[in-house]
JSON list of C-alpha atoms and ligand atoms in Angstrom, two decimals:
[
{"chain": "A", "resi": 191, "resn": "UNK", "atom": "CA", "xyz": [0.00, 0.00, 0.00]},
{"chain": "A", "resi": 192, "resn": "UNK", "atom": "CA", "xyz": [1.32, 3.45, -0.83]},
{"chain": "A", "resi": 193, "resn": "UNK", "atom": "CA", "xyz": [1.41, 5.99, 1.97]},
{"chain": "A", "resi": 194, "resn": "UNK", "atom": "CA", "xyz": [-1.61, 8.30, 2.14]},
{"chain": "A", "resi": 195, "resn": "UNK", "atom": "CA", "xyz": [-0.43, 11.80, 3.08]},
{"chain": "A", "resi": 196, "resn": "UNK", "atom": "CA", "xyz": [-3.94, 12.67, 4.23]},
{"chain": "A", "resi": 197, "resn": "UNK", "atom": "CA", "xyz": [-4.29, 9.98, 6.88]},
{"chain": "A", "resi": 198, "resn": "UNK", "atom": "CA", "xyz": [-5.23, 11.32, 10.30]},
{"chain": "A", "resi": 199, "resn": "UNK", "atom": "CA", "xyz": [-1.82, 10.73, 11.92]},
{"chain": "A", "resi": 200, "resn": "UNK", "atom": "CA", "xyz": [-0.05, 12.49, 9.03]},
{"chain": "A", "resi": 201, "resn": "UNK", "atom": "CA", "xyz": [-2.30, 15.47, 9.76]},
{"chain": "A", "resi": 202, "resn": "UNK", "atom": "CA", "xyz": [-1.44, 15.28, 13.47]},
{"chain": "A", "resi": 203, "resn": "UNK", "atom": "CA", "xyz": [2.28, 15.19, 12.59]},
{"chain": "A", "resi": 204, "resn": "UNK", "atom": "CA", "xyz": [1.81, 18.32, 10.45]},
{"chain": "A", "resi": 205, "resn": "UNK", "atom": "CA", "xyz": [-0.09, 20.02, 13.33]},
{"chain": "A", "resi": 206, "resn": "UNK", "atom": "CA", "xyz": [-3.20, 20.28, 11.16]},
{"chain": "A", "resi": 207, "resn": "UNK", "atom": "CA", "xyz": [-5.19, 18.36, 13.78]},
{"chain": "A", "resi": 208, "resn": "UNK", "atom": "CA", "xyz": [-4.61, 18.71, 17.54]},
{"chain": "A", "resi": 209, "resn": "UNK", "atom": "CA", "xyz": [-3.56, 15.89, 19.83]},
{"chain": "A", "resi": 210, "resn": "UNK", "atom": "CA", "xyz": [-2.89, 15.47, 23.53]},
{"chain": "A", "resi": 211, "resn": "UNK", "atom": "CA", "xyz": [0.86, 15.15, 23.22]},
{"chain": "A", "resi": 212, "resn": "UNK", "atom": "CA", "xyz": [2.82, 12.96, 25.62]},
{"chain": "A", "resi": 213, "resn": "UNK", "atom": "CA", "xyz": [6.30, 12.98, 24.10]},
{"chain": "A", "resi": 214, "resn": "UNK", "atom": "CA", "xyz": [8.16, 14.01, 20.98]},
{"chain": "A", "resi": 215, "resn": "UNK", "atom": "CA", "xyz": [11.70, 13.68, 19.70]},
{"chain": "A", "resi": 216, "resn": "UNK", "atom": "CA", "xyz": [13.50, 13.43, 16.37]},
{"chain": "A", "resi": 217, "resn": "UNK", "atom": "CA", "xyz": [12.04, 9.98, 15.63]},
{"chain": "A", "resi": 218, "resn": "UNK", "atom": "CA", "xyz": [8.64, 9.69, 17.30]},
{"chain": "A", "resi": 219, "resn": "UNK", "atom": "CA", "xyz": [5.51, 11.48, 18.39]},
{"chain": "A", "resi": 220, "resn": "UNK", "atom": "CA", "xyz": [3.35, 10.10, 21.18]},
{"chain": "A", "resi": 221, "resn": "UNK", "atom": "CA", "xyz": [-0.15, 11.20, 22.13]},
{"chain": "A", "resi": 222, "resn": "UNK", "atom": "CA", "xyz": [-3.25, 9.85, 23.85]},
{"chain": "A", "resi": 223, "resn": "UNK", "atom": "CA", "xyz": [-5.71, 7.78, 21.83]},
{"chain": "A", "resi": 224, "resn": "UNK", "atom": "CA", "xyz": [-8.92, 9.71, 21.21]},
{"chain": "A", "resi": 225, "resn": "UNK", "atom": "CA", "xyz": [-11.00, 6.68, 22.19]},
{"chain": "A", "resi": 226, "resn": "UNK", "atom": "CA", "xyz": [-9.15, 5.07, 25.12]},
{"chain": "A", "resi": 227, "resn": "UNK", "atom": "CA", "xyz": [-9.68, 1.34, 25.62]},
{"chain": "A", "resi": 228, "resn": "UNK", "atom": "CA", "xyz": [-7.90, 1.20, 28.99]},
{"chain": "A", "resi": 229, "resn": "UNK", "atom": "CA", "xyz": [-7.13, 3.64, 31.82]},
{"chain": "A", "resi": 230, "resn": "UNK", "atom": "CA", "xyz": [-3.97, 4.61, 29.94]},
{"chain": "A", "resi": 231, "resn": "UNK", "atom": "CA", "xyz": [-4.06, 4.30, 26.15]},
{"chain": "A", "resi": 232, "resn": "UNK", "atom": "CA", "xyz": [-1.21, 6.03, 24.37]},
{"chain": "A", "resi": 233, "resn": "UNK", "atom": "CA", "xyz": [-0.07, 5.88, 20.76]},
{"chain": "A", "resi": 234, "resn": "UNK", "atom": "CA", "xyz": [3.53, 6.06, 19.59]},
{"chain": "A", "resi": 235, "resn": "UNK", "atom": "CA", "xyz": [4.15, 6.78, 15.91]},
{"chain": "A", "resi": 236, "resn": "UNK", "atom": "CA", "xyz": [7.32, 7.21, 13.87]},
{"chain": "A", "resi": 237, "resn": "UNK", "atom": "CA", "xyz": [7.78, 10.60, 12.22]},
{"chain": "A", "resi": 238, "resn": "UNK", "atom": "CA", "xyz": [8.61, 8.93, 8.92]},
{"chain": "A", "resi": 239, "resn": "UNK", "atom": "CA", "xyz": [5.95, 7.97, 6.38]},
{"chain": "A", "resi": 240, "resn": "UNK", "atom": "CA", "xyz": [5.42, 4.25, 7.00]},
{"chain": "A", "resi": 241, "resn": "UNK", "atom": "CA", "xyz": [2.10, 2.52, 6.47]},
{"chain": "A", "resi": 242, "resn": "UNK", "atom": "CA", "xyz": [2.64, -0.37, 8.86]},
{"chain": "A", "resi": 243, "resn": "UNK", "atom": "CA", "xyz": [5.24, -2.46, 10.67]},
{"chain": "A", "resi": 244, "resn": "UNK", "atom": "CA", "xyz": [6.16, -4.45, 7.56]},
{"chain": "A", "resi": 245, "resn": "UNK", "atom": "CA", "xyz": [6.74, -1.26, 5.57]},
{"chain": "A", "resi": 246, "resn": "UNK", "atom": "CA", "xyz": [8.81, 0.09, 8.48]},
{"chain": "A", "resi": 247, "resn": "UNK", "atom": "CA", "xyz": [10.93, -3.07, 8.80]},
{"chain": "A", "resi": 248, "resn": "UNK", "atom": "CA", "xyz": [11.53, -3.13, 5.05]},
{"chain": "A", "resi": 249, "resn": "UNK", "atom": "CA", "xyz": [12.30, 0.54, 4.53]},
{"chain": "A", "resi": 250, "resn": "UNK", "atom": "CA", "xyz": [13.21, 2.42, 7.72]},
{"chain": "A", "resi": 251, "resn": "UNK", "atom": "CA", "xyz": [16.81, 3.19, 8.68]},
{"chain": "A", "resi": 252, "resn": "UNK", "atom": "CA", "xyz": [18.46, 1.50, 11.64]},
{"chain": "A", "resi": 253, "resn": "UNK", "atom": "CA", "xyz": [18.34, 4.85, 13.46]},
{"chain": "A", "resi": 254, "resn": "UNK", "atom": "CA", "xyz": [14.59, 5.16, 12.86]},
{"chain": "A", "resi": 255, "resn": "UNK", "atom": "CA", "xyz": [14.01, 1.60, 14.07]},
{"chain": "A", "resi": 256, "resn": "UNK", "atom": "CA", "xyz": [16.10, 2.17, 17.20]},
{"chain": "A", "resi": 257, "resn": "UNK", "atom": "CA", "xyz": [14.41, 5.54, 17.76]},
{"chain": "A", "resi": 258, "resn": "UNK", "atom": "CA", "xyz": [10.95, 3.99, 17.67]},
{"chain": "A", "resi": 259, "resn": "UNK", "atom": "CA", "xyz": [11.80, 1.21, 20.11]},
{"chain": "A", "resi": 260, "resn": "UNK", "atom": "CA", "xyz": [13.51, 3.69, 22.44]},
{"chain": "A", "resi": 261, "resn": "UNK", "atom": "CA", "xyz": [10.54, 6.03, 22.05]},
{"chain": "A", "resi": 262, "resn": "UNK", "atom": "CA", "xyz": [8.09, 3.37, 23.25]},
{"chain": "A", "resi": 263, "resn": "UNK", "atom": "CA", "xyz": [10.21, 2.79, 26.35]},
{"chain": "A", "resi": 264, "resn": "UNK", "atom": "CA", "xyz": [10.56, 6.53, 27.04]},
{"chain": "A", "resi": 265, "resn": "UNK", "atom": "CA", "xyz": [6.80, 7.03, 26.78]},
{"chain": "A", "resi": 266, "resn": "UNK", "atom": "CA", "xyz": [6.13, 4.06, 29.09]},
{"chain": "A", "resi": 267, "resn": "UNK", "atom": "CA", "xyz": [8.54, 5.55, 31.63]},
{"chain": "A", "resi": 268, "resn": "UNK", "atom": "CA", "xyz": [6.91, 8.95, 31.34]},
{"chain": "A", "resi": 269, "resn": "UNK", "atom": "CA", "xyz": [3.45, 7.45, 31.88]},
{"chain": "A", "resi": 270, "resn": "UNK", "atom": "CA", "xyz": [4.70, 5.43, 34.89]},
{"chain": "A", "resi": 271, "resn": "UNK", "atom": "CA", "xyz": [3.72, 2.11, 33.33]},
{"chain": "A", "resi": 272, "resn": "UNK", "atom": "CA", "xyz": [7.20, 0.76, 32.49]},
{"chain": "A", "resi": 273, "resn": "UNK", "atom": "CA", "xyz": [8.82, -1.91, 34.66]},
{"chain": "A", "resi": 274, "resn": "UNK", "atom": "CA", "xyz": [11.10, 0.83, 36.02]},
{"chain": "A", "resi": 275, "resn": "UNK", "atom": "CA", "xyz": [8.30, 3.17, 36.99]},
{"chain": "A", "resi": 276, "resn": "UNK", "atom": "CA", "xyz": [5.10, 1.12, 37.19]},
{"chain": "A", "resi": 277, "resn": "UNK", "atom": "CA", "xyz": [3.41, -2.24, 36.79]},
{"chain": "A", "resi": 278, "resn": "UNK", "atom": "CA", "xyz": [3.82, -2.95, 33.10]},
{"chain": "A", "resi": 279, "resn": "UNK", "atom": "CA", "xyz": [1.75, -2.49, 30.00]},
{"chain": "A", "resi": 280, "resn": "UNK", "atom": "CA", "xyz": [0.86, -3.98, 26.62]},
{"chain": "A", "resi": 281, "resn": "UNK", "atom": "CA", "xyz": [2.25, -2.86, 23.27]},
{"chain": "A", "resi": 282, "resn": "UNK", "atom": "CA", "xyz": [0.14, -3.67, 20.23]},
{"chain": "A", "resi": 283, "resn": "UNK", "atom": "CA", "xyz": [0.44, -2.90, 16.54]},
{"chain": "A", "resi": 284, "resn": "UNK", "atom": "CA", "xyz": [-2.42, -3.72, 14.19]},
{"chain": "A", "resi": 285, "resn": "UNK", "atom": "CA", "xyz": [-1.18, -4.52, 10.71]},
{"chain": "A", "resi": 286, "resn": "UNK", "atom": "CA", "xyz": [-3.32, -4.27, 7.60]},
{"chain": "A", "resi": 287, "resn": "UNK", "atom": "CA", "xyz": [-6.62, -6.03, 6.94]},
{"chain": "A", "resi": 288, "resn": "UNK", "atom": "CA", "xyz": [-6.52, -9.10, 9.18]},
{"chain": "A", "resi": 289, "resn": "UNK", "atom": "CA", "xyz": [-4.77, -7.08, 11.88]},
{"chain": "A", "resi": 290, "resn": "UNK", "atom": "CA", "xyz": [-7.69, -4.64, 11.97]},
{"chain": "A", "resi": 291, "resn": "UNK", "atom": "CA", "xyz": [-5.59, -1.57, 11.22]},
{"chain": "A", "resi": 292, "resn": "UNK", "atom": "CA", "xyz": [-7.70, 1.55, 10.71]},
{"chain": "A", "resi": 293, "resn": "UNK", "atom": "CA", "xyz": [-5.17, 4.36, 10.40]},
{"chain": "A", "resi": 294, "resn": "UNK", "atom": "CA", "xyz": [-2.58, 3.69, 7.66]},
{"chain": "A", "resi": 295, "resn": "UNK", "atom": "CA", "xyz": [0.40, 5.24, 9.45]},
{"chain": "A", "resi": 296, "resn": "UNK", "atom": "CA", "xyz": [2.39, 2.81, 11.64]},
{"chain": "A", "resi": 297, "resn": "UNK", "atom": "CA", "xyz": [1.46, 3.17, 15.29]},
{"chain": "A", "resi": 298, "resn": "UNK", "atom": "CA", "xyz": [1.95, 1.26, 18.50]},
{"chain": "A", "resi": 299, "resn": "UNK", "atom": "CA", "xyz": [-0.79, 1.24, 21.10]},
{"chain": "A", "resi": 300, "resn": "UNK", "atom": "CA", "xyz": [0.38, 1.29, 24.74]},
{"chain": "A", "resi": 301, "resn": "UNK", "atom": "CA", "xyz": [-2.25, 0.04, 27.19]},
{"chain": "A", "resi": 302, "resn": "UNK", "atom": "CA", "xyz": [-1.74, 0.24, 30.95]},
{"chain": "A", "resi": 303, "resn": "UNK", "atom": "CA", "xyz": [-2.64, 1.83, 34.24]},
{"chain": "A", "resi": 304, "resn": "UNK", "atom": "CA", "xyz": [-4.69, -1.29, 35.06]},
{"chain": "A", "resi": 305, "resn": "UNK", "atom": "CA", "xyz": [-4.58, -4.97, 34.16]},
{"chain": "A", "resi": 306, "resn": "UNK", "atom": "CA", "xyz": [-5.18, -5.23, 30.43]},
{"chain": "A", "resi": 307, "resn": "UNK", "atom": "CA", "xyz": [-6.64, -8.74, 30.37]},
{"chain": "A", "resi": 308, "resn": "UNK", "atom": "CA", "xyz": [-6.27, -11.51, 27.82]},
{"chain": "A", "resi": 309, "resn": "UNK", "atom": "CA", "xyz": [-3.99, -11.02, 24.86]},
{"chain": "A", "resi": 310, "resn": "UNK", "atom": "CA", "xyz": [-6.58, -11.50, 22.10]},
{"chain": "A", "resi": 311, "resn": "UNK", "atom": "CA", "xyz": [-10.34, -11.24, 22.45]},
{"chain": "B", "resi": 447, "resn": "5GP", "atom": "P1", "xyz": [-5.79, 1.03, 14.61]},
{"chain": "B", "resi": 447, "resn": "5GP", "atom": "O1", "xyz": [-7.09, 0.30, 14.60]},
{"chain": "B", "resi": 447, "resn": "5GP", "atom": "O2", "xyz": [-5.46, 1.62, 13.27]},
{"chain": "B", "resi": 447, "resn": "5GP", "atom": "O3", "xyz": [-4.66, 0.20, 15.18]},
{"chain": "B", "resi": 447, "resn": "5GP", "atom": "O4", "xyz": [-5.96, 2.20, 15.65]},
{"chain": "B", "resi": 447, "resn": "5GP", "atom": "C1", "xyz": [-6.22, 3.51, 15.32]},
{"chain": "B", "resi": 447, "resn": "5GP", "atom": "C2", "xyz": [-6.42, 4.26, 16.62]},
{"chain": "B", "resi": 447, "resn": "5GP", "atom": "O5", "xyz": [-6.37, 5.63, 16.35]},
{"chain": "B", "resi": 447, "resn": "5GP", "atom": "C3", "xyz": [-7.76, 3.98, 17.30]},
{"chain": "B", "resi": 447, "resn": "5GP", "atom": "O6", "xyz": [-7.51, 3.46, 18.59]},
{"chain": "B", "resi": 447, "resn": "5GP", "atom": "C4", "xyz": [-8.45, 5.34, 17.32]},
{"chain": "B", "resi": 447, "resn": "5GP", "atom": "O7", "xyz": [-9.18, 5.57, 18.50]},
{"chain": "B", "resi": 447, "resn": "5GP", "atom": "C5", "xyz": [-7.28, 6.30, 17.18]},
{"chain": "B", "resi": 447, "resn": "5GP", "atom": "N1", "xyz": [-7.62, 7.55, 16.52]},
{"chain": "B", "resi": 447, "resn": "5GP", "atom": "C6", "xyz": [-8.34, 7.71, 15.37]},
{"chain": "B", "resi": 447, "resn": "5GP", "atom": "N2", "xyz": [-8.43, 9.01, 15.06]},
{"chain": "B", "resi": 447, "resn": "5GP", "atom": "C7", "xyz": [-7.75, 9.68, 16.02]},
{"chain": "B", "resi": 447, "resn": "5GP", "atom": "C8", "xyz": [-7.49, 11.08, 16.24]},
{"chain": "B", "resi": 447, "resn": "5GP", "atom": "O8", "xyz": [-7.90, 11.97, 15.47]},
{"chain": "B", "resi": 447, "resn": "5GP", "atom": "N3", "xyz": [-6.76, 11.40, 17.33]},
{"chain": "B", "resi": 447, "resn": "5GP", "atom": "C9", "xyz": [-6.28, 10.47, 18.20]},
{"chain": "B", "resi": 447, "resn": "5GP", "atom": "N4", "xyz": [-5.58, 10.89, 19.24]},
{"chain": "B", "resi": 447, "resn": "5GP", "atom": "N5", "xyz": [-6.50, 9.15, 18.02]},
{"chain": "B", "resi": 447, "resn": "5GP", "atom": "C10", "xyz": [-7.23, 8.76, 16.95]}
]
């Protein structure tokens, strides 16, 4: 799938749509999900134009890949849900049709602040 510059997260990255920002650096932007599924529901997205995790793995630089993984950990620490600062959390990425992905810009969901239950429902 080619990247759609008008997807909602692309608009958030361009500041065309507001978000409740949690963290930002050279590689990632993190903000709260508009429709939280758990007490804490954050999203972490790369700044680069990647549709999904497969696109990212195939095409992102090593620095971008490291930056995204580090970014997830930094956000978890900031939200006090990491193993350093809290009781843990779940990271989830939906990928394409069978994964149930709705927004075609790679994003990781971080769920925490309470027990998040079974892995797949
Ligand atoms: P997906 O199903 O693609 O993995 O998840 C997309 C997520 O983006 C959903 O959890 C949805 O609530 C969230 N979302 C959709 N539109 C917006 C928006 O405009 N702002 C924010 N913060 N989250 C959004």
